[in-house]
Coordinates of C-alpha atoms in Angstrom, one line a residue:
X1 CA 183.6 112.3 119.9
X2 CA 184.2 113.1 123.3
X3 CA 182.3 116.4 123.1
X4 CA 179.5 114.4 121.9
X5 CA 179.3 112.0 124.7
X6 CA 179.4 114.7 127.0
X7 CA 177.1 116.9 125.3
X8 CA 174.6 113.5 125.4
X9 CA 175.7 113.1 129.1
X10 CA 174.3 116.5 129.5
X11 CA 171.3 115.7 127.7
X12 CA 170.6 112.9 130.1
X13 CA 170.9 114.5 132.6
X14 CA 168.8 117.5 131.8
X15 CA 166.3 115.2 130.6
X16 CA 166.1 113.5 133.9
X17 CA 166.6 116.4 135.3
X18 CA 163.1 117.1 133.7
X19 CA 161.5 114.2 134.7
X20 CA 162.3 114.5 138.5
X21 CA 161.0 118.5 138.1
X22 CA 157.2 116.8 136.9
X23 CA 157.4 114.2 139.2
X24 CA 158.2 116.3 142.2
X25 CA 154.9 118.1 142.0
X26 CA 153.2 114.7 141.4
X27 CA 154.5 113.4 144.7
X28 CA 153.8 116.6 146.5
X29 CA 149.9 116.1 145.4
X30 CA 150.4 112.3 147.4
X31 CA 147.7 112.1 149.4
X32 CA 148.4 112.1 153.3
X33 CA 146.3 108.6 154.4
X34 CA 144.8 108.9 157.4
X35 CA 143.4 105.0 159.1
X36 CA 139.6 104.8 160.4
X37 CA 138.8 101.9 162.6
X38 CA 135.3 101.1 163.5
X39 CA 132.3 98.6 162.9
X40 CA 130.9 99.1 159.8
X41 CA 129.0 95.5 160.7
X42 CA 127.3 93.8 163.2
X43 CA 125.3 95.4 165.8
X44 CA 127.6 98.3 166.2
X45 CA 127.3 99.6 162.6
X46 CA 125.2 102.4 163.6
X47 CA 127.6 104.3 165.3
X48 CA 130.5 102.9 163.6
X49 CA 129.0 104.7 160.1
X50 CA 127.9 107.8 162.1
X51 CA 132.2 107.8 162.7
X52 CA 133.0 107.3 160.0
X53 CA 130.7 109.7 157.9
X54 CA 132.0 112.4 160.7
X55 CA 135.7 112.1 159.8
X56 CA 135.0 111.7 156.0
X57 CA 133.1 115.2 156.2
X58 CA 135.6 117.1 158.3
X59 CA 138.1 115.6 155.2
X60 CA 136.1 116.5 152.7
X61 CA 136.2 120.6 154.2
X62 CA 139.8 119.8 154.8
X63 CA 140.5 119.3 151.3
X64 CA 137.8 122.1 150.3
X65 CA 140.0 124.6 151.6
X66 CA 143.3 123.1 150.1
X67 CA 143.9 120.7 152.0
X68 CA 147.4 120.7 154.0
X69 CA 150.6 122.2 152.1
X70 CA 149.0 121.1 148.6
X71 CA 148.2 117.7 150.0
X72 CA 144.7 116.2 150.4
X73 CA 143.7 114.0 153.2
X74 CA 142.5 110.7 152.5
X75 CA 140.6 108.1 154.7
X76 CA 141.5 104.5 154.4
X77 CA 138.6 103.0 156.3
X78 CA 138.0 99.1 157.9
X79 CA 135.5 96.8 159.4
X80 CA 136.5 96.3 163.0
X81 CA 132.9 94.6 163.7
X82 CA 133.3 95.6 167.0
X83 CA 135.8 92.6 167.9
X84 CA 138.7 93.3 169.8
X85 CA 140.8 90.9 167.6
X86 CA 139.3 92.3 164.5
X87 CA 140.5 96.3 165.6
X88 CA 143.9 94.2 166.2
X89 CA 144.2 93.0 163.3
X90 CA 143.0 96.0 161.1
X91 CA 145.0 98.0 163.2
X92 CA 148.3 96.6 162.3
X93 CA 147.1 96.2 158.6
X94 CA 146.9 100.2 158.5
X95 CA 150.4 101.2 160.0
X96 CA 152.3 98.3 158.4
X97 CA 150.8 98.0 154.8
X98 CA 149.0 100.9 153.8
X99 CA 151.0 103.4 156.0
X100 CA 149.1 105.6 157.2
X101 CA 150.1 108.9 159.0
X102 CA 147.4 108.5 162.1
X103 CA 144.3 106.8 163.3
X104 CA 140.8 107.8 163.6
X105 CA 137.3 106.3 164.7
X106 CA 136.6 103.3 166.5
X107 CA 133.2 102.9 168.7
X108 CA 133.1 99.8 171.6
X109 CA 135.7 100.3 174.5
X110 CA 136.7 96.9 174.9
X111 CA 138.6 97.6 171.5
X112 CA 139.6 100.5 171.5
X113 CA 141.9 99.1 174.9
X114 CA 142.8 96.4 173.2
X115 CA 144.2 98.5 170.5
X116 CA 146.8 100.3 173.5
X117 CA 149.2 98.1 173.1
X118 CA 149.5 98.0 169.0
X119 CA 149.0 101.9 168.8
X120 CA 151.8 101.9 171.1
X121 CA 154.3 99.9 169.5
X122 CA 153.9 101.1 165.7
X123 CA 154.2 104.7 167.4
X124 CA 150.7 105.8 165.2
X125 CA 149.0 108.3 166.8
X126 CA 145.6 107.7 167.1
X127 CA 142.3 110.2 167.7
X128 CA 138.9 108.2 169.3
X129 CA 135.7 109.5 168.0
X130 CA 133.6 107.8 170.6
X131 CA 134.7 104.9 173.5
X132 CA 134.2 106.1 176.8
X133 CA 136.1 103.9 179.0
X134 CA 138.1 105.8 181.1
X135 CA 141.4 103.4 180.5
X136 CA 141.6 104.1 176.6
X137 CA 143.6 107.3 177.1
X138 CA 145.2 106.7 180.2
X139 CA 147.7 103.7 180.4
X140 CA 151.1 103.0 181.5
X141 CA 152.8 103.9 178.1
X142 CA 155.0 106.5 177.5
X143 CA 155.0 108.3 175.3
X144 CA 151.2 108.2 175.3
X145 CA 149.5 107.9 171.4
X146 CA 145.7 107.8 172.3
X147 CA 144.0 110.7 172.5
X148 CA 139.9 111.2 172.5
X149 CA 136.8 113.7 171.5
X150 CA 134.5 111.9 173.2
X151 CA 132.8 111.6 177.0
X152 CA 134.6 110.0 179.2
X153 CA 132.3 107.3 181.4
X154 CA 133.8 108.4 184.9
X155 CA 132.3 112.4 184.0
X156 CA 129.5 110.9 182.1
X157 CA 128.4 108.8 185.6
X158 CA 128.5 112.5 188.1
X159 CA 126.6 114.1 185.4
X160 CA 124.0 111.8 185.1
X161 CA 123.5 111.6 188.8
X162 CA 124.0 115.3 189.1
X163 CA 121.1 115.3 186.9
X164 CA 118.6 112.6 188.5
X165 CA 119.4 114.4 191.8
X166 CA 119.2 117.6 191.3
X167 CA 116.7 118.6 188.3
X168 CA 114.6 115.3 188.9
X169 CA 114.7 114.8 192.8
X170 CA 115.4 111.3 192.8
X171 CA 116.7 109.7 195.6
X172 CA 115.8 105.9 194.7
X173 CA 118.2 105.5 191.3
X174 CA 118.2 102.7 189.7
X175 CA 120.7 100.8 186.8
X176 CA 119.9 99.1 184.2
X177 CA 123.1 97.8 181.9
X178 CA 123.9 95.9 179.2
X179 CA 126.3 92.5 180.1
X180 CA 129.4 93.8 178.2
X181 CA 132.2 96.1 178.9
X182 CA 130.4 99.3 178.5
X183 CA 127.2 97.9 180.3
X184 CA 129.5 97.0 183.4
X185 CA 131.8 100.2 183.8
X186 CA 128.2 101.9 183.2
X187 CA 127.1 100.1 186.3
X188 CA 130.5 100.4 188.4
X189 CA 130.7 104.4 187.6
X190 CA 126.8 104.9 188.7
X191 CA 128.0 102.8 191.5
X192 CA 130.8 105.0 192.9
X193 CA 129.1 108.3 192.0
X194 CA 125.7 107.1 193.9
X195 CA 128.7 106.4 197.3
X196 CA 130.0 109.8 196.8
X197 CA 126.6 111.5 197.4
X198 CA 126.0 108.3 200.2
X199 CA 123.5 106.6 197.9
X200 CA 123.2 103.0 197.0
X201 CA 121.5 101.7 193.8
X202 CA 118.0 101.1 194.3
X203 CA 118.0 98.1 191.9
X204 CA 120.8 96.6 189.4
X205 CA 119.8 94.8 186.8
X206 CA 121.6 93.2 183.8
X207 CA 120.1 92.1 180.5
X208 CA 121.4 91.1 176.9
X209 CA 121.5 93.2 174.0
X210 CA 119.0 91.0 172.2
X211 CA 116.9 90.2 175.3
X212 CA 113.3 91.3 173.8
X213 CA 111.2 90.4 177.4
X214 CA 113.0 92.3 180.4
X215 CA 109.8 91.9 183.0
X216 CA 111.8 89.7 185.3
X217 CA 114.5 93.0 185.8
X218 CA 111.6 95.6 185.2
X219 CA 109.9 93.4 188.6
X220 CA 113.2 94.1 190.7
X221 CA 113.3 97.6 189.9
X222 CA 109.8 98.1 191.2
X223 CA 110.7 96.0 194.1
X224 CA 113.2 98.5 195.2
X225 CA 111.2 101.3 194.4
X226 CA 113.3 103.4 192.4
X227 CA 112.0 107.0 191.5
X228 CA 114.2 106.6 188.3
X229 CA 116.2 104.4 186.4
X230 CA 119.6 105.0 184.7
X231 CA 120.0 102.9 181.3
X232 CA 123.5 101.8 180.1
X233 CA 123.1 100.1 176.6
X234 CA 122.2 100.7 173.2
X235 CA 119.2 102.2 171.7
X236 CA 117.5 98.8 170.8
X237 CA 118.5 97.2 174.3
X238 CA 117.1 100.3 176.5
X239 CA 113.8 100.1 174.3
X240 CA 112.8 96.9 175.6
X241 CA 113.7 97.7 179.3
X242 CA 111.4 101.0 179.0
X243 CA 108.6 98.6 177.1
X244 CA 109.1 95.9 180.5
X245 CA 109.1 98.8 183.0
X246 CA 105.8 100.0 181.8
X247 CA 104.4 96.7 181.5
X248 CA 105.1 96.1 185.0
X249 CA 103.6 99.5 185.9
X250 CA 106.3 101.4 186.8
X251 CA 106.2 105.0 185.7
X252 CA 109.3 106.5 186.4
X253 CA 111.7 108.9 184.6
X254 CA 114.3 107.0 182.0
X255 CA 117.7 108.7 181.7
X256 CA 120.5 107.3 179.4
X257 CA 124.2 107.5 178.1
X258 CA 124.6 108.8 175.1
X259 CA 123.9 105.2 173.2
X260 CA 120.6 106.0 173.7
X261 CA 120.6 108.9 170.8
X262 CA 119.8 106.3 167.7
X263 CA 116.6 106.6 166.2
X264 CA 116.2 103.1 167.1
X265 CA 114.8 103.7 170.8
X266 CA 112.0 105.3 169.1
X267 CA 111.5 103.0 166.7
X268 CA 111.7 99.9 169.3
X269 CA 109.6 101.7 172.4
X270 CA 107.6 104.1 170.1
X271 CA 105.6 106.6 172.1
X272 CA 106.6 105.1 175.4
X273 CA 110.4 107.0 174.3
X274 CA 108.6 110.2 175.2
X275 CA 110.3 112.5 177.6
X276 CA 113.8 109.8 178.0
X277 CA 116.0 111.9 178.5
X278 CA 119.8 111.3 176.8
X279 CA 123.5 112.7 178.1
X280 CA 124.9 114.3 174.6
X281 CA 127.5 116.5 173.5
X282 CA 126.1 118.2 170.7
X283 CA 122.7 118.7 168.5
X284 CA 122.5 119.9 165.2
X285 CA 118.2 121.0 166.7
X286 CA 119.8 123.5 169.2
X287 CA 117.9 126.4 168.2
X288 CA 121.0 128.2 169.1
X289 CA 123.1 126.4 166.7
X290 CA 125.9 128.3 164.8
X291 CA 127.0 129.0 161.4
X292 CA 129.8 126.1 161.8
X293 CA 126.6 123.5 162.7
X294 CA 124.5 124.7 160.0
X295 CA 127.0 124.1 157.4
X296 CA 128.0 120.8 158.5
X297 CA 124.1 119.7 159.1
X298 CA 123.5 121.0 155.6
X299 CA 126.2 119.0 154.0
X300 CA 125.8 115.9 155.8
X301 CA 122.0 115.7 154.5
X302 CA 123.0 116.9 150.9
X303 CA 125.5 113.9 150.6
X304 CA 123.6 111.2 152.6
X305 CA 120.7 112.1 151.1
X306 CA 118.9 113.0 154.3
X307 CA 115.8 115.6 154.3
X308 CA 116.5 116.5 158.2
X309 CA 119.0 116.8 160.7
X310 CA 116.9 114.7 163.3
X311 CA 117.0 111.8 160.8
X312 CA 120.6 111.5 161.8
X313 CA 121.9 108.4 163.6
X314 CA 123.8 109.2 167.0
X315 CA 124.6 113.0 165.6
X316 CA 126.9 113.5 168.7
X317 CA 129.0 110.7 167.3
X318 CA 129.4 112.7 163.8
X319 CA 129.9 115.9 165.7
X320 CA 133.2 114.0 167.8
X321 CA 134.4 112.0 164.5
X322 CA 134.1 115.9 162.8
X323 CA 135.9 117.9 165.5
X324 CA 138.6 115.2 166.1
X325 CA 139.4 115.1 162.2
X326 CA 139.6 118.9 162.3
X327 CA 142.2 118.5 165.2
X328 CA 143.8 116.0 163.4
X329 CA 144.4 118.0 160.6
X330 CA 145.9 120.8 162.1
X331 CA 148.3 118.7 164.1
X332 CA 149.4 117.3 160.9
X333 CA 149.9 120.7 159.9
X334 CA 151.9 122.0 162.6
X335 CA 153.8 119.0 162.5
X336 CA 156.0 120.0 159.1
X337 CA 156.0 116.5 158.1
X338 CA 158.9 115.3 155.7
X339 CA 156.5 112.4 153.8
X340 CA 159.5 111.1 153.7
X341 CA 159.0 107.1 153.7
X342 CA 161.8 105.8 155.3
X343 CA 161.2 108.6 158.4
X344 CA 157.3 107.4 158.9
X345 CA 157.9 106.6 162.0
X346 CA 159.6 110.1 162.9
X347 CA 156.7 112.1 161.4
X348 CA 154.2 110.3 163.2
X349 CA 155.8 111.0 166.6
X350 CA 155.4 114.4 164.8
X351 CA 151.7 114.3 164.7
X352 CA 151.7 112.8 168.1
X353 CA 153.5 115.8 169.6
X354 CA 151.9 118.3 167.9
X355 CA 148.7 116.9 168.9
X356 CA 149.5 117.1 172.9
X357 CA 151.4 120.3 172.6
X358 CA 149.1 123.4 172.9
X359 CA 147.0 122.3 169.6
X360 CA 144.8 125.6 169.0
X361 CA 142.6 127.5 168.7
X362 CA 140.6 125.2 166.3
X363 CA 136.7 125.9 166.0
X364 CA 135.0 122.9 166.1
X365 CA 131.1 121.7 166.6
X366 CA 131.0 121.0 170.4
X367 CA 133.6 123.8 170.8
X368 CA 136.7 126.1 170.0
X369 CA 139.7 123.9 171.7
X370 CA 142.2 125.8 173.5
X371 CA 144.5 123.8 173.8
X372 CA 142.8 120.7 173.4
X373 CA 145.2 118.3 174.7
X374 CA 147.9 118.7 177.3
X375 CA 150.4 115.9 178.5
X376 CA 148.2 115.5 181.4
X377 CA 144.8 114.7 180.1
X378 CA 144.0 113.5 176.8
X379 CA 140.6 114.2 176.6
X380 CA 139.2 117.4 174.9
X381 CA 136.0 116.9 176.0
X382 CA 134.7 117.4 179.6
X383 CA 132.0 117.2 181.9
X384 CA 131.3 121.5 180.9
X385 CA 130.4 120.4 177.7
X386 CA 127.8 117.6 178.2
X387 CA 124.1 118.5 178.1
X388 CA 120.6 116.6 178.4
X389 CA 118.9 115.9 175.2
X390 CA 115.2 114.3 175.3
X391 CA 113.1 112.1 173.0
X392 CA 110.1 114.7 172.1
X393 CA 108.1 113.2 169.0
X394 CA 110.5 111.3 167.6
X395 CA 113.2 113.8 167.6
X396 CA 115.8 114.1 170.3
X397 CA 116.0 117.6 171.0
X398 CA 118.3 119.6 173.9
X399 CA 116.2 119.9 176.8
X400 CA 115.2 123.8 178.1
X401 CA 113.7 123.6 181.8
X402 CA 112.0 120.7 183.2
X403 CA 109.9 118.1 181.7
X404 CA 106.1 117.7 181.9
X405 CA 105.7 113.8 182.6
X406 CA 102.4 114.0 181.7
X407 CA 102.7 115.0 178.4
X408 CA 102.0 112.5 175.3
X409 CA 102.6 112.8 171.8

């Protein structure tokens, strides 16, 4: 009887033995969940669904080529309707409920600061796609979790007026800007870049996103006699100012952030968008483009159901979402994580680390990062990697040379 019993004891065993040896592999195919934080509503869902559709690509390559150790990647995306209180709360929702390894995305500044705090405390590291704001990587926290592809506004500013200066001649600039968070640091960075070169603004002028009649601002600018105009706002917003300069008869150059890159100032200013020129960080038209561009291009039309690459909204927003996925990926790699639930928290320190420790080579769109990070400066993107784009028949293309003014379409 005894014999029995243990030869049943064995039996249990072994069968549980079994049952843990299929179950392992099941566990090992978990995915690894990855958060994405942006508007997907409200007047930021442009951009917010250029993000997103950025990191789901890079993913979707990821996991092409195996993903990472056997494990796909898997985006677990919310609405932050470009709220603060919204990213807060979606935030939090990620790294308690669902988990997740790291962040990605986001889109307006004045969230992705408010998130500082709540990244910092559930110890999540988290990679911006696009938010410019100088103070969303660099806080008083330590250890730091925030890191960013994107322009930063303070580079973004001595561009832009390295430009106006030197390729246009201007020496009367003028600022246009939007009355939120990005319109004012806009304004404050032209500002301090214009002292640098002993410049003051020509004109300043503040609107409203849905302002559709901006004569009464177009009227100062002429006033001052500005030989150009810098625009801080989205697409929409800078269409109307160009359509109230030109009504007032002003006929100077119109250079913009990179908001400026929707198809939407086209749409809204239509042939008056011709030769506005646009900071960006990448275009899928460079004529030079590489293999790496081509195949993302390619894909992103095949699955969005797109004909051309210049029917893309904000492209250099997908290019950042893309490249900061990519770096993502192979942090998480490097990071010999123990998906162990109970150590969450120690794996994503993990990521963190890995990400601001010598993280390269990796090829992306904009470039091949080497290192990308370092302790010091969380940015991988700087002022050598910005170039001028211009609206040229509806297609914002990179810009070769100077521009004939006094060509129409």
């Amino acid at each position: 009887m005894k014999r029995t019993t243990n030869l049943m004891g064995w039996m249990v065993v072994g069968l549980l033995g079994g049952m843990l040896a299929v179950a392992a592999p099941a566990r090992g195919q978990e995915p690894i969940k990855i958060g994405w934080i942006g508007p997907l509503s409200g007047w930021g869902a442009p951009g917010g669904n250029a993000i997103m559709r950025g990191s789901q690509l890079a993913i979707d390559h990821v996991n092409a080529a195996g993903g990472i150790d056997g494990r796909k990647l898997m985006l677990v995306a919310r609405d932050s309707e470009a709220t603060p209180a919204k990213a807060i709360t979606v935030a939090r929702e990620l790294a308690d409920r669902e988990k997740v390894y790291a962040l990605v995305g986001k889109y307006d500044s004045s969230s992705a600061k408010a998130l500082n705090p709540v990244i910092h405390e559930a110890g999540v590291p988290m990679m911006i796609s696009i938010a410019a704001a100088t103070k969303n990587v660099e806080y008083e926290r330590s250890p730091n979790f925030m890191f960013r592809t994107s322009g930063n506004d303070t580079f973004i500013a001595e561009f832009l007026l390295d430009f106006v200066t030197k390729e246009l001649g201007a020496k009367q600039v003028a600022i246009g800007y939007e009355d939120t968070g990005y319109g004012f640091g806009g304004r404050d960075d032209i500002t301090k870049a214009l002292e640098k070169r002993g410049m003051k603004p020509a004109a300043a002028v503040k609107f409203s996103r849905p302002d559709t009649d901006m004569t009464a601002q177009a009227l100062v600018v002429k006033e001052g006699k500005a030989d150009v105009i810098i625009l801080y706002s989205i697409a929409k917003a800078d269409a109307m100012m160009i359509k109230s300069i030109d009504k007032v008869g002003v006929k100077i150059p119109v250079v913009c952030a990179w908001a400026a890159s929707s198809p939407e100032l086209w749409q809204f200013a239509g042939p008056l968008a011709q030769g506005v020129f646009v900071m960006q960080t990448y275009s899928f038209l460079d004529p030079k483009i590489d293999d790496l561009g081509k195949k993302v291009g390619a894909d992103f039309l095949k699955k969005h159901g797109l004909k051309d690459v210049s029917e893309m909204v904000t492209p250099a927003f997908t290019a950042h979402a893309y490249d900061g996925m990519l770096l993502l990926a192979e942090a998480i790699k490097r990071a010999k994580l123990s998906f162990d639930p109970t150590k969450l928290g120690e794996d994503r320190k993990k990521i963190r680390d890995a990400v601001e420790n010598n993280l390269g080579p990796v090829r992306g769109l904009i470039k091949t990062y080497n290192p990308a990070f370092t302790k010091d400066n969380h940015d991988s993107v700087g002022p050598a990697d910005y170039i001028m784009t211009v609206w040229r028949e509806a297609k914002l293309v990179p810009l070769k040379g100077k521009y004939d003014w006094g060509k129409k379409p």
